[in-house]
């Protein structure tokens, strides 16, 4: 259970880490996480295959991030205000769609259930292994790619990064 619970927070922390590294903050991640879960459940209950439901949830989460990024990066609005707004909007969508009740998808997709319940060596859930992989990819991205170095540079001094020729607005 500890590995399972840690993996959820760790996966969210990978995304938030890239935001925090730039000196910004994202308060909408927990609501976006909730919304993707509700969306997956809703789509699967309507007969959409698990893979398509997960892809749709990733796309919706990317749209929320894009909206945050546009308001913060291009419109120069304060990250706290923007992400509180998207947090409220997305959490409201969760409550409206779910009716404030738990949505169960048990028994709908055997592959989906097998993925969620599989444990490597009977101990490590796949989500924990996915978290470790994401942390490793984040490390490599931050230390070995132009994008990662730029994120670190933006967090250190955004104006110098912009004057160095990087498109800081697009990166944010």
PDB file of C-alpha atoms in Angstrom:
ATOM      1  CA  UNK A   1       0.000   0.000   0.000  1.00  0.00           C
ATOM      2  CA  UNK A   2       2.859   2.375   0.739  1.00  0.00           C
ATOM      3  CA  UNK A   3       4.371   1.815  -2.713  1.00  0.00           C
ATOM      4  CA  UNK A   4       0.967   2.354  -4.310  1.00  0.00           C
ATOM      5  CA  UNK A   5       0.265   5.599  -2.432  1.00  0.00           C
ATOM      6  CA  UNK A   6       3.771   6.958  -2.913  1.00  0.00           C
ATOM      7  CA  UNK A   7       3.594   6.317  -6.636  1.00  0.00           C
ATOM      8  CA  UNK A   8       0.511   8.516  -7.066  1.00  0.00           C
ATOM      9  CA  UNK A   9       2.180  11.443  -5.334  1.00  0.00           C
ATOM     10  CA  UNK A  10       5.502  10.784  -7.055  1.00  0.00           C
ATOM     11  CA  UNK A  11       3.974  10.817 -10.525  1.00  0.00           C
ATOM     12  CA  UNK A  12       2.257  14.132  -9.778  1.00  0.00           C
ATOM     13  CA  UNK A  13       5.495  15.465  -8.288  1.00  0.00           C
ATOM     14  CA  UNK A  14       7.352  14.852 -11.569  1.00  0.00           C
ATOM     15  CA  UNK A  15       5.006  17.239 -13.373  1.00  0.00           C
ATOM     16  CA  UNK A  16       5.005  19.803 -10.601  1.00  0.00           C
ATOM     17  CA  UNK A  17       8.799  19.651 -10.372  1.00  0.00           C
ATOM     18  CA  UNK A  18       9.146  21.084 -13.870  1.00  0.00           C
ATOM     19  CA  UNK A  19       6.837  23.955 -12.928  1.00  0.00           C
ATOM     20  CA  UNK A  20       8.549  24.666  -9.607  1.00  0.00           C
ATOM     21  CA  UNK A  21      11.979  24.580 -11.246  1.00  0.00           C
ATOM     22  CA  UNK A  22      10.933  27.568 -13.358  1.00  0.00           C
ATOM     23  CA  UNK A  23      10.023  29.489 -10.203  1.00  0.00           C
ATOM     24  CA  UNK A  24       6.264  29.113 -10.698  1.00  0.00           C
ATOM     25  CA  UNK A  25       3.596  27.112  -8.893  1.00  0.00           C
ATOM     26  CA  UNK A  26       0.720  24.893 -10.025  1.00  0.00           C
ATOM     27  CA  UNK A  27      -2.129  24.450  -7.582  1.00  0.00           C
ATOM     28  CA  UNK A  28      -4.417  22.773 -10.116  1.00  0.00           C
ATOM     29  CA  UNK A  29      -2.584  19.463 -10.363  1.00  0.00           C
ATOM     30  CA  UNK A  30      -4.669  17.612  -7.778  1.00  0.00           C
ATOM     31  CA  UNK A  31      -7.916  18.700  -9.429  1.00  0.00           C
ATOM     32  CA  UNK A  32      -6.564  17.757 -12.845  1.00  0.00           C
ATOM     33  CA  UNK A  33      -5.569  14.371 -11.418  1.00  0.00           C
ATOM     34  CA  UNK A  34      -9.109  13.926 -10.073  1.00  0.00           C
ATOM     35  CA  UNK A  35     -10.611  15.006 -13.397  1.00  0.00           C
ATOM     36  CA  UNK A  36      -8.555  12.502 -15.385  1.00  0.00           C
ATOM     37  CA  UNK A  37      -9.703   9.705 -13.073  1.00  0.00           C
ATOM     38  CA  UNK A  38     -13.347  10.715 -13.417  1.00  0.00           C
ATOM     39  CA  UNK A  39     -12.955  11.032 -17.191  1.00  0.00           C
ATOM     40  CA  UNK A  40     -11.399   7.573 -17.509  1.00  0.00           C
ATOM     41  CA  UNK A  41     -14.157   6.065 -15.374  1.00  0.00           C
ATOM     42  CA  UNK A  42     -16.888   7.905 -17.268  1.00  0.00           C
ATOM     43  CA  UNK A  43     -15.561   6.857 -20.666  1.00  0.00           C
ATOM     44  CA  UNK A  44     -15.022   3.250 -19.650  1.00  0.00           C
ATOM     45  CA  UNK A  45     -18.541   3.053 -18.204  1.00  0.00           C
ATOM     46  CA  UNK A  46     -19.817   4.264 -21.588  1.00  0.00           C
ATOM     47  CA  UNK A  47     -17.955   1.452 -23.360  1.00  0.00           C
ATOM     48  CA  UNK A  48     -14.810   3.227 -24.537  1.00  0.00           C
ATOM     49  CA  UNK A  49     -11.739   0.928 -24.487  1.00  0.00           C
ATOM     50  CA  UNK A  50      -9.321   1.544 -21.602  1.00  0.00           C
ATOM     51  CA  UNK A  51      -6.466   2.688 -23.862  1.00  0.00           C
ATOM     52  CA  UNK A  52      -8.640   5.276 -25.603  1.00  0.00           C
ATOM     53  CA  UNK A  53     -10.031   6.474 -22.254  1.00  0.00           C
ATOM     54  CA  UNK A  54      -6.523   6.923 -20.874  1.00  0.00           C
ATOM     55  CA  UNK A  55      -5.400   8.758 -24.033  1.00  0.00           C
ATOM     56  CA  UNK A  56      -8.416  11.081 -23.773  1.00  0.00           C
ATOM     57  CA  UNK A  57      -7.589  11.775 -20.117  1.00  0.00           C
ATOM     58  CA  UNK A  58      -3.961  12.594 -20.994  1.00  0.00           C
ATOM     59  CA  UNK A  59      -5.182  14.926 -23.745  1.00  0.00           C
ATOM     60  CA  UNK A  60      -7.544  16.730 -21.352  1.00  0.00           C
ATOM     61  CA  UNK A  61      -4.797  17.093 -18.740  1.00  0.00           C
ATOM     62  CA  UNK A  62      -2.509  18.507 -21.443  1.00  0.00           C
ATOM     63  CA  UNK A  63      -5.203  21.042 -22.372  1.00  0.00           C
ATOM     64  CA  UNK A  64      -5.467  22.163 -18.736  1.00  0.00           C
ATOM     65  CA  UNK A  65      -1.683  22.568 -18.635  1.00  0.00           C
ATOM     66  CA  UNK A  66      -1.698  24.415 -21.942  1.00  0.00           C
ATOM     67  CA  UNK A  67      -4.379  26.815 -20.721  1.00  0.00           C
ATOM     68  CA  UNK A  68      -2.373  27.461 -17.550  1.00  0.00           C
ATOM     69  CA  UNK A  69       0.764  27.973 -19.616  1.00  0.00           C
ATOM     70  CA  UNK A  70      -0.873  30.411 -22.029  1.00  0.00           C
ATOM     71  CA  UNK A  71      -2.328  32.535 -19.249  1.00  0.00           C
ATOM     72  CA  UNK A  72       0.919  32.518 -17.263  1.00  0.00           C
ATOM     73  CA  UNK A  73       3.535  32.565 -20.033  1.00  0.00           C
ATOM     74  CA  UNK A  74       1.959  34.773 -22.673  1.00  0.00           C
ATOM     75  CA  UNK A  75      -0.517  36.884 -20.701  1.00  0.00           C
ATOM     76  CA  UNK A  76       1.845  37.360 -17.728  1.00  0.00           C
ATOM     77  CA  UNK A  77      -0.829  36.552 -15.152  1.00  0.00           C
ATOM     78  CA  UNK A  78       0.179  35.385 -11.691  1.00  0.00           C
ATOM     79  CA  UNK A  79       0.578  31.582 -11.532  1.00  0.00           C
ATOM     80  CA  UNK A  80      -1.199  31.300  -8.174  1.00  0.00           C
ATOM     81  CA  UNK A  81      -4.318  33.072  -9.448  1.00  0.00           C
ATOM     82  CA  UNK A  82      -4.428  31.194 -12.750  1.00  0.00           C
ATOM     83  CA  UNK A  83      -3.954  27.775 -11.211  1.00  0.00           C
ATOM     84  CA  UNK A  84      -6.482  28.443  -8.430  1.00  0.00           C
ATOM     85  CA  UNK A  85      -8.953  29.359 -11.162  1.00  0.00           C
ATOM     86  CA  UNK A  86      -8.284  26.215 -13.179  1.00  0.00           C
ATOM     87  CA  UNK A  87      -8.298  24.169  -9.975  1.00  0.00           C
ATOM     88  CA  UNK A  88     -11.781  25.439  -9.140  1.00  0.00           C
ATOM     89  CA  UNK A  89     -13.050  24.947 -12.681  1.00  0.00           C
ATOM     90  CA  UNK A  90     -11.682  21.431 -13.091  1.00  0.00           C
ATOM     91  CA  UNK A  91     -12.751  20.308  -9.601  1.00  0.00           C
ATOM     92  CA  UNK A  92     -16.231  21.637 -10.354  1.00  0.00           C
ATOM     93  CA  UNK A  93     -16.324  19.566 -13.539  1.00  0.00           C
ATOM     94  CA  UNK A  94     -15.389  16.510 -11.458  1.00  0.00           C
ATOM     95  CA  UNK A  95     -18.233  17.116  -9.027  1.00  0.00           C
ATOM     96  CA  UNK A  96     -20.744  17.783 -11.795  1.00  0.00           C
ATOM     97  CA  UNK A  97     -19.840  14.693 -13.803  1.00  0.00           C
ATOM     98  CA  UNK A  98     -19.453  12.275 -10.903  1.00  0.00           C
ATOM     99  CA  UNK A  99     -22.376  13.619  -8.895  1.00  0.00           C
ATOM    100  CA  UNK A 100     -19.948  13.781  -5.946  1.00  0.00           C
ATOM    101  CA  UNK A 101     -20.007   9.975  -5.702  1.00  0.00           C
ATOM    102  CA  UNK A 102     -17.381   7.317  -6.288  1.00  0.00           C
ATOM    103  CA  UNK A 103     -17.315   5.938  -9.838  1.00  0.00           C
ATOM    104  CA  UNK A 104     -16.403   2.253 -10.064  1.00  0.00           C
ATOM    105  CA  UNK A 105     -15.075   0.655 -13.248  1.00  0.00           C
ATOM    106  CA  UNK A 106     -14.541  -2.786 -11.709  1.00  0.00           C
ATOM    107  CA  UNK A 107     -15.400  -5.633 -14.041  1.00  0.00           C
ATOM    108  CA  UNK A 108     -15.480  -3.531 -17.199  1.00  0.00           C
ATOM    109  CA  UNK A 109     -11.979  -4.122 -18.533  1.00  0.00           C
ATOM    110  CA  UNK A 110      -9.983  -7.159 -17.376  1.00  0.00           C
ATOM    111  CA  UNK A 111      -6.791  -5.700 -18.887  1.00  0.00           C
ATOM    112  CA  UNK A 112      -7.304  -2.431 -17.015  1.00  0.00           C
ATOM    113  CA  UNK A 113      -7.842  -4.289 -13.752  1.00  0.00           C
ATOM    114  CA  UNK A 114      -4.814  -6.521 -14.383  1.00  0.00           C
ATOM    115  CA  UNK A 115      -2.652  -3.464 -15.018  1.00  0.00           C
ATOM    116  CA  UNK A 116      -3.824  -1.841 -11.795  1.00  0.00           C
ATOM    117  CA  UNK A 117      -3.399  -4.916  -9.632  1.00  0.00           C
ATOM    118  CA  UNK A 118      -0.164  -6.382 -11.054  1.00  0.00           C
ATOM    119  CA  UNK A 119       2.768  -6.371  -8.633  1.00  0.00           C
ATOM    120  CA  UNK A 120       6.348  -7.131  -9.626  1.00  0.00           C
ATOM    121  CA  UNK A 121       7.759  -9.788  -7.275  1.00  0.00           C
ATOM    122  CA  UNK A 122       4.430  -9.556  -5.466  1.00  0.00           C
ATOM    123  CA  UNK A 123       5.523  -6.251  -3.904  1.00  0.00           C
ATOM    124  CA  UNK A 124       5.977  -3.402  -6.398  1.00  0.00           C
ATOM    125  CA  UNK A 125       2.857  -2.165  -8.204  1.00  0.00           C
ATOM    126  CA  UNK A 126       3.253  -1.087 -11.823  1.00  0.00           C
ATOM    127  CA  UNK A 127       2.440   2.488 -10.846  1.00  0.00           C
ATOM    128  CA  UNK A 128       5.493   2.506  -8.568  1.00  0.00           C
ATOM    129  CA  UNK A 129       7.681   1.264 -11.412  1.00  0.00           C
ATOM    130  CA  UNK A 130       6.142   3.915 -13.681  1.00  0.00           C
ATOM    131  CA  UNK A 131       7.015   6.554 -11.073  1.00  0.00           C
ATOM    132  CA  UNK A 132      10.619   5.371 -10.921  1.00  0.00           C
ATOM    133  CA  UNK A 133      10.821   5.477 -14.717  1.00  0.00           C
ATOM    134  CA  UNK A 134       9.348   8.991 -14.781  1.00  0.00           C
ATOM    135  CA  UNK A 135      11.794  10.185 -12.128  1.00  0.00           C
ATOM    136  CA  UNK A 136      14.687   8.757 -14.133  1.00  0.00           C
ATOM    137  CA  UNK A 137      13.391  10.429 -17.306  1.00  0.00           C
ATOM    138  CA  UNK A 138      13.004  13.731 -15.448  1.00  0.00           C
ATOM    139  CA  UNK A 139      16.578  13.499 -14.213  1.00  0.00           C
ATOM    140  CA  UNK A 140      17.895  12.790 -17.709  1.00  0.00           C
ATOM    141  CA  UNK A 141      15.727  15.538 -19.221  1.00  0.00           C
ATOM    142  CA  UNK A 142      16.902  18.132 -16.704  1.00  0.00           C
ATOM    143  CA  UNK A 143      20.581  17.228 -16.894  1.00  0.00           C
ATOM    144  CA  UNK A 144      21.058  16.171 -20.515  1.00  0.00           C
ATOM    145  CA  UNK A 145      18.584  18.025 -22.731  1.00  0.00           C
ATOM    146  CA  UNK A 146      18.373  21.592 -23.961  1.00  0.00           C
ATOM    147  CA  UNK A 147      14.817  21.838 -22.659  1.00  0.00           C
ATOM    148  CA  UNK A 148      15.811  20.751 -19.141  1.00  0.00           C
ATOM    149  CA  UNK A 149      18.764  23.093 -18.987  1.00  0.00           C
ATOM    150  CA  UNK A 150      16.499  25.898 -20.180  1.00  0.00           C
ATOM    151  CA  UNK A 151      13.946  25.144 -17.422  1.00  0.00           C
ATOM    152  CA  UNK A 152      16.694  25.282 -14.816  1.00  0.00           C
ATOM    153  CA  UNK A 153      17.965  28.511 -16.346  1.00  0.00           C
ATOM    154  CA  UNK A 154      14.497  30.095 -16.325  1.00  0.00           C
ATOM    155  CA  UNK A 155      14.174  29.298 -12.637  1.00  0.00           C
ATOM    156  CA  UNK A 156      17.570  30.766 -11.933  1.00  0.00           C
ATOM    157  CA  UNK A 157      17.183  33.978 -13.956  1.00  0.00           C
ATOM    158  CA  UNK A 158      14.359  34.284 -16.497  1.00  0.00           C
ATOM    159  CA  UNK A 159      15.535  37.592 -17.964  1.00  0.00           C
ATOM    160  CA  UNK A 160      19.061  36.343 -18.623  1.00  0.00           C
ATOM    161  CA  UNK A 161      17.611  33.195 -20.177  1.00  0.00           C
ATOM    162  CA  UNK A 162      15.415  35.299 -22.466  1.00  0.00           C
ATOM    163  CA  UNK A 163      18.354  37.523 -23.435  1.00  0.00           C
ATOM    164  CA  UNK A 164      20.374  34.387 -24.212  1.00  0.00           C
ATOM    165  CA  UNK A 165      17.928  33.600 -27.023  1.00  0.00           C
ATOM    166  CA  UNK A 166      15.608  31.096 -25.370  1.00  0.00           C
ATOM    167  CA  UNK A 167      11.870  31.473 -25.834  1.00  0.00           C
ATOM    168  CA  UNK A 168      10.992  31.591 -22.138  1.00  0.00           C
ATOM    169  CA  UNK A 169       7.295  32.329 -22.700  1.00  0.00           C
ATOM    170  CA  UNK A 170       6.857  29.178 -24.781  1.00  0.00           C
ATOM    171  CA  UNK A 171       8.788  27.089 -22.280  1.00  0.00           C
ATOM    172  CA  UNK A 172       6.717  28.359 -19.349  1.00  0.00           C
TER     173      UNK A 172
END
